[in-house]
Short mmCIF file of C-alpha atoms and ligand atoms in Angstrom, two decimals:
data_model
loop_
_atom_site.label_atom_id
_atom_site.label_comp_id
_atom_site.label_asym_id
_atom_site.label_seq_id
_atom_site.Cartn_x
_atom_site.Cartn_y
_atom_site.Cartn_z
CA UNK A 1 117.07 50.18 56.33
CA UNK A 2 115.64 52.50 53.45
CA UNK A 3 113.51 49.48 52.54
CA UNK A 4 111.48 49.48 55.37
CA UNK A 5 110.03 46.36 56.65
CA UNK A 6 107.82 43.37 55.87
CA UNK A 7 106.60 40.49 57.96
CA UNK A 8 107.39 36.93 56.81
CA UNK A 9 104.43 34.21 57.79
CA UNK A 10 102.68 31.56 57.19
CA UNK A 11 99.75 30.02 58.52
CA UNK A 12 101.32 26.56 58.24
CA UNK A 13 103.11 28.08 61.78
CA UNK A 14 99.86 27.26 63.44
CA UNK A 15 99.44 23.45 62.88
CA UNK A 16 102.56 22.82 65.44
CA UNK A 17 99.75 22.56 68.08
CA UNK A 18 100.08 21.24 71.81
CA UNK A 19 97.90 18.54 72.98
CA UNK A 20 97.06 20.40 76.38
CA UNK A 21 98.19 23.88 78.05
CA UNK A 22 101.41 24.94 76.90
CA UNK A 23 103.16 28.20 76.51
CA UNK A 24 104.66 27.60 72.83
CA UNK A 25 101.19 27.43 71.63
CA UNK A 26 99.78 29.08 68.28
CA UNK A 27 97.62 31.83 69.79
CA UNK A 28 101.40 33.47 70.16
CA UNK A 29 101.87 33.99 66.98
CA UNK A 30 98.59 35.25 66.49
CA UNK A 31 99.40 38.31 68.88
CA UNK A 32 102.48 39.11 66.82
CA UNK A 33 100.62 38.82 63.38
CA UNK A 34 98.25 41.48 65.08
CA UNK A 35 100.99 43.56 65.52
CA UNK A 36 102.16 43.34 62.66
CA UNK A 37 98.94 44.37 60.91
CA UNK A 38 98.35 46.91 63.78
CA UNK A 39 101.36 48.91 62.39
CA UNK A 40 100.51 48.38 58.64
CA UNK A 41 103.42 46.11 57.82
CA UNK A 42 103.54 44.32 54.40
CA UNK A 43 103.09 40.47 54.80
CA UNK A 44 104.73 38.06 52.70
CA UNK A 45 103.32 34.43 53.14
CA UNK A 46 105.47 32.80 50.31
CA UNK A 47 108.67 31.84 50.45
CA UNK A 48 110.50 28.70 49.30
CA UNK A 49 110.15 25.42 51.22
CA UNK A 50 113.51 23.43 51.01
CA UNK A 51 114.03 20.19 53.34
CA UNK A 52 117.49 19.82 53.18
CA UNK A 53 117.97 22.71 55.39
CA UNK A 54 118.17 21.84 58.58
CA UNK A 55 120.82 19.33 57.65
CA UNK A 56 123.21 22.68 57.44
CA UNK A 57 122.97 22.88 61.74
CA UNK A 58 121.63 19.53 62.54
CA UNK A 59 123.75 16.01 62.38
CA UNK A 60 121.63 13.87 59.76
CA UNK A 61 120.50 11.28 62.58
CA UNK A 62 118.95 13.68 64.79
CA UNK A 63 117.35 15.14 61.30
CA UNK A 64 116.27 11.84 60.10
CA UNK A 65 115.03 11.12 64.03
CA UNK A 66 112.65 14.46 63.54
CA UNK A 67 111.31 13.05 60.15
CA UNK A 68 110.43 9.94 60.88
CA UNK A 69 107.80 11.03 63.98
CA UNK A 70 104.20 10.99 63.68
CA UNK A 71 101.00 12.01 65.07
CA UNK A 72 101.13 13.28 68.91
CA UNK A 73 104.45 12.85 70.92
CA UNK A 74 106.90 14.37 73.06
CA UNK A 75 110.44 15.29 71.94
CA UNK A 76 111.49 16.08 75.66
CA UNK A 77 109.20 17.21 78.54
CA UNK A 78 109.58 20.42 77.32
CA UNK A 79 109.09 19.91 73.67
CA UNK A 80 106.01 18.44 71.96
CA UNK A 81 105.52 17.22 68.39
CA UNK A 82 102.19 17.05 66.42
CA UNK A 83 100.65 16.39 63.11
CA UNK A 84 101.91 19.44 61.51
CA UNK A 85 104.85 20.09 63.27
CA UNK A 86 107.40 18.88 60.82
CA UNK A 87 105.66 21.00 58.10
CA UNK A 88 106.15 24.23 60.83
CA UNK A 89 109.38 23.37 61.99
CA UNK A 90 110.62 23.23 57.88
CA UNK A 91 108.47 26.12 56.89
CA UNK A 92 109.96 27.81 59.83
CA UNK A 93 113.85 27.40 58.89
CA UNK A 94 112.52 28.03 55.12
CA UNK A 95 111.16 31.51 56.15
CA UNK A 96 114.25 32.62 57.79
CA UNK A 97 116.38 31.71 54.79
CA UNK A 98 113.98 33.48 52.55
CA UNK A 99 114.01 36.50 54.85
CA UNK A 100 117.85 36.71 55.22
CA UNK A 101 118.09 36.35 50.88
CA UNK A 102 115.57 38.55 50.61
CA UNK A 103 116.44 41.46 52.82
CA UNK A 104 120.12 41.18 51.26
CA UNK A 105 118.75 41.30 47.46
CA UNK A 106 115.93 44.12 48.31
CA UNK A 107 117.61 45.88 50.88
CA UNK A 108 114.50 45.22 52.94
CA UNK A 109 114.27 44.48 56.48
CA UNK A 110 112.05 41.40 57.61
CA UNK A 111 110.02 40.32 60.86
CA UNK A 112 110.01 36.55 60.25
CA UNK A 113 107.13 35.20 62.31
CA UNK A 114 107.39 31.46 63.04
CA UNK A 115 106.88 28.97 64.99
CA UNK A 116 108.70 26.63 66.47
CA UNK A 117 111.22 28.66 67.35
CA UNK A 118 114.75 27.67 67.13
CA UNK A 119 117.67 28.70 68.99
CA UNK A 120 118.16 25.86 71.68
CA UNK A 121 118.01 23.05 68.74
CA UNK A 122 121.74 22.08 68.80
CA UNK A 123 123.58 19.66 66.34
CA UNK A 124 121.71 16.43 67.65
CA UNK A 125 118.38 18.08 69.08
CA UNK A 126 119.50 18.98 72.96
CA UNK A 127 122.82 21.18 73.17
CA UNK A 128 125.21 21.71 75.69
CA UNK A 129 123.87 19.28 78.28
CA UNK A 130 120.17 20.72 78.46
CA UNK A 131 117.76 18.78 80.05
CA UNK A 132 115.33 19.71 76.90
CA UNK A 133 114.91 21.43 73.64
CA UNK A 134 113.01 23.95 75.23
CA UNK A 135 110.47 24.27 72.54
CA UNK A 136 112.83 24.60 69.57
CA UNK A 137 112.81 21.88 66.73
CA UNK A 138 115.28 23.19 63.94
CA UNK A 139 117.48 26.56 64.66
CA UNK A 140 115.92 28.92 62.21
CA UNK A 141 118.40 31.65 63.28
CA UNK A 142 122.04 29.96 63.07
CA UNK A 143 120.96 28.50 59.82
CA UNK A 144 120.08 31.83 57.76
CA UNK A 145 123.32 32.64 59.29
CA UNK A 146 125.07 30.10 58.11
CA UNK A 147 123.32 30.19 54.73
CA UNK A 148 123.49 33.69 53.71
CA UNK A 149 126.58 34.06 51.89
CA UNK A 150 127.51 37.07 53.51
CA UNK A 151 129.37 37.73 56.98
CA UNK A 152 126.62 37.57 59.21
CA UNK A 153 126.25 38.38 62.89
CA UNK A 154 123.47 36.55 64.98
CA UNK A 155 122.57 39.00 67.83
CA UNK A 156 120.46 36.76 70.92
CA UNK A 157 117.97 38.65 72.88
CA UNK A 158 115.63 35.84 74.26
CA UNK A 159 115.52 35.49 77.78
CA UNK A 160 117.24 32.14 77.68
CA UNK A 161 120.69 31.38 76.60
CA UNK A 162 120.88 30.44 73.22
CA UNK A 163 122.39 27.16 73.53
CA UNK A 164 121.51 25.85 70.49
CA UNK A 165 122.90 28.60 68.10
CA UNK A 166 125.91 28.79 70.40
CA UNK A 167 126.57 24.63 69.76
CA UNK A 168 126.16 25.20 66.10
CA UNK A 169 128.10 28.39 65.66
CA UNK A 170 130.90 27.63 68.23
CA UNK A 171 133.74 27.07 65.97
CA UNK A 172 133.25 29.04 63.12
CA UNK A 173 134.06 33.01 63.44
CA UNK A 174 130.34 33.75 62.73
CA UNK A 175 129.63 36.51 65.82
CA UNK A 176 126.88 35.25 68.23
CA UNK A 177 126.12 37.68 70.87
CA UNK A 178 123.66 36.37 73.58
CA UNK A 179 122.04 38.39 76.19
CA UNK A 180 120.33 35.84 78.92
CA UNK A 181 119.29 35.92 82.75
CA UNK A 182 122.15 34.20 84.49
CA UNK A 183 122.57 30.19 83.71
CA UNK A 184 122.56 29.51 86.94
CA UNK A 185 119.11 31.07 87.48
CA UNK A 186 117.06 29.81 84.48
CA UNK A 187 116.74 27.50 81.32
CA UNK A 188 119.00 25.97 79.79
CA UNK A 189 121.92 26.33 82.26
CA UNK A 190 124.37 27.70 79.96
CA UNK A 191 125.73 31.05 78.72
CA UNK A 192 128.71 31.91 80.91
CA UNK A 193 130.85 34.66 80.55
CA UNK A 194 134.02 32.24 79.35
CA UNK A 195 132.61 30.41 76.54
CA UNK A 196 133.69 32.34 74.08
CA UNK A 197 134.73 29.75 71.36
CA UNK A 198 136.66 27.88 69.70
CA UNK A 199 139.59 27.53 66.88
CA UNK A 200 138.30 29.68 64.68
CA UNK A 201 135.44 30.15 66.68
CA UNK A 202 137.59 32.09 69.15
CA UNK A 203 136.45 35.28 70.65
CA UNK A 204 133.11 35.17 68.48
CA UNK A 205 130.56 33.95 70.97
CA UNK A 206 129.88 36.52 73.20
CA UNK A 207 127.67 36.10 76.18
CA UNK A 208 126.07 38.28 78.51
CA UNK A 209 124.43 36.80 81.28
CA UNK A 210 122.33 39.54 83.63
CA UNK A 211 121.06 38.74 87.10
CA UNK A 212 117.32 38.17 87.87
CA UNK A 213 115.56 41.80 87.95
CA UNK A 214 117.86 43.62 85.73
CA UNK A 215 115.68 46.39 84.01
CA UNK A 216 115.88 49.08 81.46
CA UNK A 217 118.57 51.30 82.77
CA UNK A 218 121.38 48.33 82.89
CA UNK A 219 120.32 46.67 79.41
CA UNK A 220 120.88 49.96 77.56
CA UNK A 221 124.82 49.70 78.89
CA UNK A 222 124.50 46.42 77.45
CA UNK A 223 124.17 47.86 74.37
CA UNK A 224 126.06 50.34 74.33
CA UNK A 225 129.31 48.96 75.87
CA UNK A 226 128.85 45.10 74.31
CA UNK A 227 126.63 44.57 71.66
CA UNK A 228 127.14 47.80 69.59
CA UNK A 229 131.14 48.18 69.67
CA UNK A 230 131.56 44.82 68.95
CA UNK A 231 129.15 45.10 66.03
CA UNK A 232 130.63 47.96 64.90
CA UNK A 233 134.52 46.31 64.72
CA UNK A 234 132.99 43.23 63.30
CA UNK A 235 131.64 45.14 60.09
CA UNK A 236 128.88 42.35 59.55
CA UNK A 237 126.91 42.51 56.07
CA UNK A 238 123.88 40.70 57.75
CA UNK A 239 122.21 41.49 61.65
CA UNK A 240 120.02 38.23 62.15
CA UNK A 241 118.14 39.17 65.53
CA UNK A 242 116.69 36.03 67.25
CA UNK A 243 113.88 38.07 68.96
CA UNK A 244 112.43 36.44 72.30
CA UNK A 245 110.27 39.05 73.98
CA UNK A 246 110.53 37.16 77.30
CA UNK A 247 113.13 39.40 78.70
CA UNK A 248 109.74 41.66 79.40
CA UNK A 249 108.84 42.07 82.81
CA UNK A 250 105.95 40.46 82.52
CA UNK A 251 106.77 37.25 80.74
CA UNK A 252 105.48 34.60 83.27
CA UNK A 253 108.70 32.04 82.34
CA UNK A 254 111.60 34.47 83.54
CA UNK A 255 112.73 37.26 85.84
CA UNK A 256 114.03 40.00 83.72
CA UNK A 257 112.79 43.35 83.59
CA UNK A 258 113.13 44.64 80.73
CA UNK A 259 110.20 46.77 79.18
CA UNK A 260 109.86 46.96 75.27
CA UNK A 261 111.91 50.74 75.60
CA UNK A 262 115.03 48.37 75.41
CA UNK A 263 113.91 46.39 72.31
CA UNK A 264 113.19 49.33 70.67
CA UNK A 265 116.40 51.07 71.48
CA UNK A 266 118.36 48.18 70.46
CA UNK A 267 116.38 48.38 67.08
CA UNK A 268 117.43 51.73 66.52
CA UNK A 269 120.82 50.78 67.50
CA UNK A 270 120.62 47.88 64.96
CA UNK A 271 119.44 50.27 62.60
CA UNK A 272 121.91 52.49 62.76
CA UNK A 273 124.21 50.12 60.98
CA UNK A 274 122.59 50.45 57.84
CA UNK A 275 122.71 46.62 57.36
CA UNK A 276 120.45 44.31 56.49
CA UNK A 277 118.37 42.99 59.37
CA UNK A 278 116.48 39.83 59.66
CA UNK A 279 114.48 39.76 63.33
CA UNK A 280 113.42 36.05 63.32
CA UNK A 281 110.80 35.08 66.36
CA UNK A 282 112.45 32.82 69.61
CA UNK A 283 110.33 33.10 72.80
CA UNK A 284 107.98 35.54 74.47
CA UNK A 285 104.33 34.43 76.50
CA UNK A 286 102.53 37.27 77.02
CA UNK A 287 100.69 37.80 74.28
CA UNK A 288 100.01 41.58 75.29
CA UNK A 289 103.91 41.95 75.19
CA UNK A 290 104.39 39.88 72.21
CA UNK A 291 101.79 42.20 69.99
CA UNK A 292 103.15 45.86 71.92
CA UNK A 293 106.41 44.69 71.12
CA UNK A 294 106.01 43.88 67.78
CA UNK A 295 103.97 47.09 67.07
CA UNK A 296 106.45 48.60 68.46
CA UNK A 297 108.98 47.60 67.09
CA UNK A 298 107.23 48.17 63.19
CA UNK A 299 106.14 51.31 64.05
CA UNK A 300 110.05 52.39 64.20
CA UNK A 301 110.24 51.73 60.31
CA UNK A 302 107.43 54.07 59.96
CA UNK A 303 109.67 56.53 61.60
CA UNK A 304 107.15 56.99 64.37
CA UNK A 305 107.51 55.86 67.84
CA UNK A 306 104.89 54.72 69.89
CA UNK A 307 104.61 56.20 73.56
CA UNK A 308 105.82 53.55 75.64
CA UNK A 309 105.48 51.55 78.94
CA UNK A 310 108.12 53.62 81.63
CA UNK A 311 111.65 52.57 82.01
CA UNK A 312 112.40 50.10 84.26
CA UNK A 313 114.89 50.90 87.06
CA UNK A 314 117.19 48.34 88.26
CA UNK A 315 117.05 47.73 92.48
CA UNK A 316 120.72 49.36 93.23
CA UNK A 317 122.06 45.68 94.98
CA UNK A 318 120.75 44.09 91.29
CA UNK A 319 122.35 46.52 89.01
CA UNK A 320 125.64 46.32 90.93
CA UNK A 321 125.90 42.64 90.14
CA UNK A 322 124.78 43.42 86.81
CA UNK A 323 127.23 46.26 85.94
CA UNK A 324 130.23 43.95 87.61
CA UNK A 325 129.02 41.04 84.85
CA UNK A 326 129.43 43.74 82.02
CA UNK A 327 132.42 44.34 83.20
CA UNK A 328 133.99 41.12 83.16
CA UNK A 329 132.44 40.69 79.89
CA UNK A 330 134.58 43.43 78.97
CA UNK A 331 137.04 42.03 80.77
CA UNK A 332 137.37 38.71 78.67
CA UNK A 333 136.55 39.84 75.50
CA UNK A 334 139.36 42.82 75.69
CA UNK A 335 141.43 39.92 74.16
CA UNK A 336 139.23 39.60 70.71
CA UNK A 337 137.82 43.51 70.29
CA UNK A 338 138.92 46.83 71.67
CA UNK A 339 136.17 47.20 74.66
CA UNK A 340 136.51 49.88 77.22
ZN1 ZN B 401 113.21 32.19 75.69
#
């Protein structure tokens, strides 16, 4: 956008602290505020703090069931609670409403960095039949979706199936495009091919599940054969990115291969629209790919781009599988949007 781009924080982010080693952990965010600063982005550390917002996703028991916990626990095995988490977790949704509002009314784009991140938190906490949250507490990213006002289009790069903005979005013809490492291979499970909706939901969850090991060369077809025409026919007014930077290769929790050339060419992609984009944080572990990344990606708004890691080539027996999955892809969504 003209606008250029500002980061969204707050330190609040860092009081959802772990009790013992833990990837979700503060000094994450940290690394992204760095880049941030690294690329002289703008950021914004007020925003609005409304608690009635997670009740838009979440069924009111499993809301009520976050609020009334207290001191050190354990959601799931996965998914830890602590003294400030409930302030996080509301700040967190808060910011990404803010940031959608915002970037509409200024024209501006925004990096919303918070923590917990969001996008397996389904209606009642676990969605779809996980065995955990995976991290997530409220869904950050389907809310300022849902919230917006504006036809809105939630675009899922995180490593892991979004499970939990899939659950919440499922029936209503918000788009939801998710890009994962194959179900079947990782956390949560989910993310086929053929769950593309329902009612009126129909043919607006798209998902794109890539073998372990796909690089560089196969996401970019992703891109331009999925995400963009889709994009394109679905004329959104809103691009809410749920940004997990553990599709890098060297995220320790997955097996993608991605180097940050493909987040930045999907930014420029995403750019391209001339809409409104909100990039609101999921997962990522390495904090040298989580700060790159980030720099990276604000340098772009600078108009500059930084000299980056090399491509990664997909092994020819991986990229086979993968380009057959883009193909059914195509395949079953030829019913909803002309693909080719
Ligand atoms: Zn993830």
């Amino acid at each position: 956008m003209v606008g250029g781009l500002k980061g969204l924080y707050s330190r609040v982010f860092l009081e959802h602290r772990p009790t013992h080693r833990h990837p979700e952990n503060p000094a994450r965010l940290n690394s992204v505020v760095a880049g941030l600063a690294r690329a002289g982005t703008p950021i914004v550390e007020t925003f609005d703090v409304d608690d009635s917002l997670p009740y838009m996703a979440h069924e009111k028991e499993y809301v009520d069931f976050i609020r009334s916990l207290s001191g050190y626990t354990n959601i799931d095995g996965d998914t830890y609670f602590s003294p400030g988490s409930y302030t996080a977790a509301i700040h967190a949704v808060s910011a990404a409403v803010h940031a959608a509002k915002a970037a509409l009314r200024e024209g501006t784009d925004f990096y919303v960095a918070v923590r917990p991140p969001g996008h397996h938190a389904g209606r009642r906490g676990r969605a779809m039949g996980a065995p955990s949250q995976g991290f997530c507490i409220f869904n950050n990213a389907a809310i300022a979706a849902l919230t917006a006002g504006v036809r809105a289009a939630v675009i899922d790069v995180d490593v892991h199936h979004g499970n939990g903005t899939q659950e919440v979005l499922y029936d209503r013809d918000i788009l939801y495009i998710s890009v994962h490492q194959d179900p079947y291979t990782l956390y949560p499970g989910t993310g086929r091919v053929d769950e593309v909706g329902v009612g009126s939901g129909e043919g607006y969850n798209v998902n794109v599940p890539l073998p372990p090991y796909t690089g560089d060369d196969v996401y970019v077809e992703v891109i331009d054969e999925v995400i963009m025409p889709i994009l394109k026919q679905y004329d959104p007014r809103l691009l809410v990115v749920s940004l997990g930077w553990d599709a890098h290769a060297d995220d320790p929790l997955a097996e993608l291969e991605l180097t940050v050339n493909s987040y930045v060419y999907l930014t420029e992609r995403l750019m391209s629209l001339g809409v409104p984009i909100i990039y609101v944080l999921e997962g990522g572990y390495s904090y040298r790919v989580l700060e790159e990344g980030t720099f990276s990606l604000a340098m772009l708004y600078k108009g500059e781009k930084v000299r980056l890691e090399r491509r990664s080539e997909t092994d020819p027996h991986v990229s086979s599988r993968a380009r057959k999955m883009i193909r059914e892809v195509i395949r079953v969504h030829s019913r909803f949007w002309g693909l080719s």
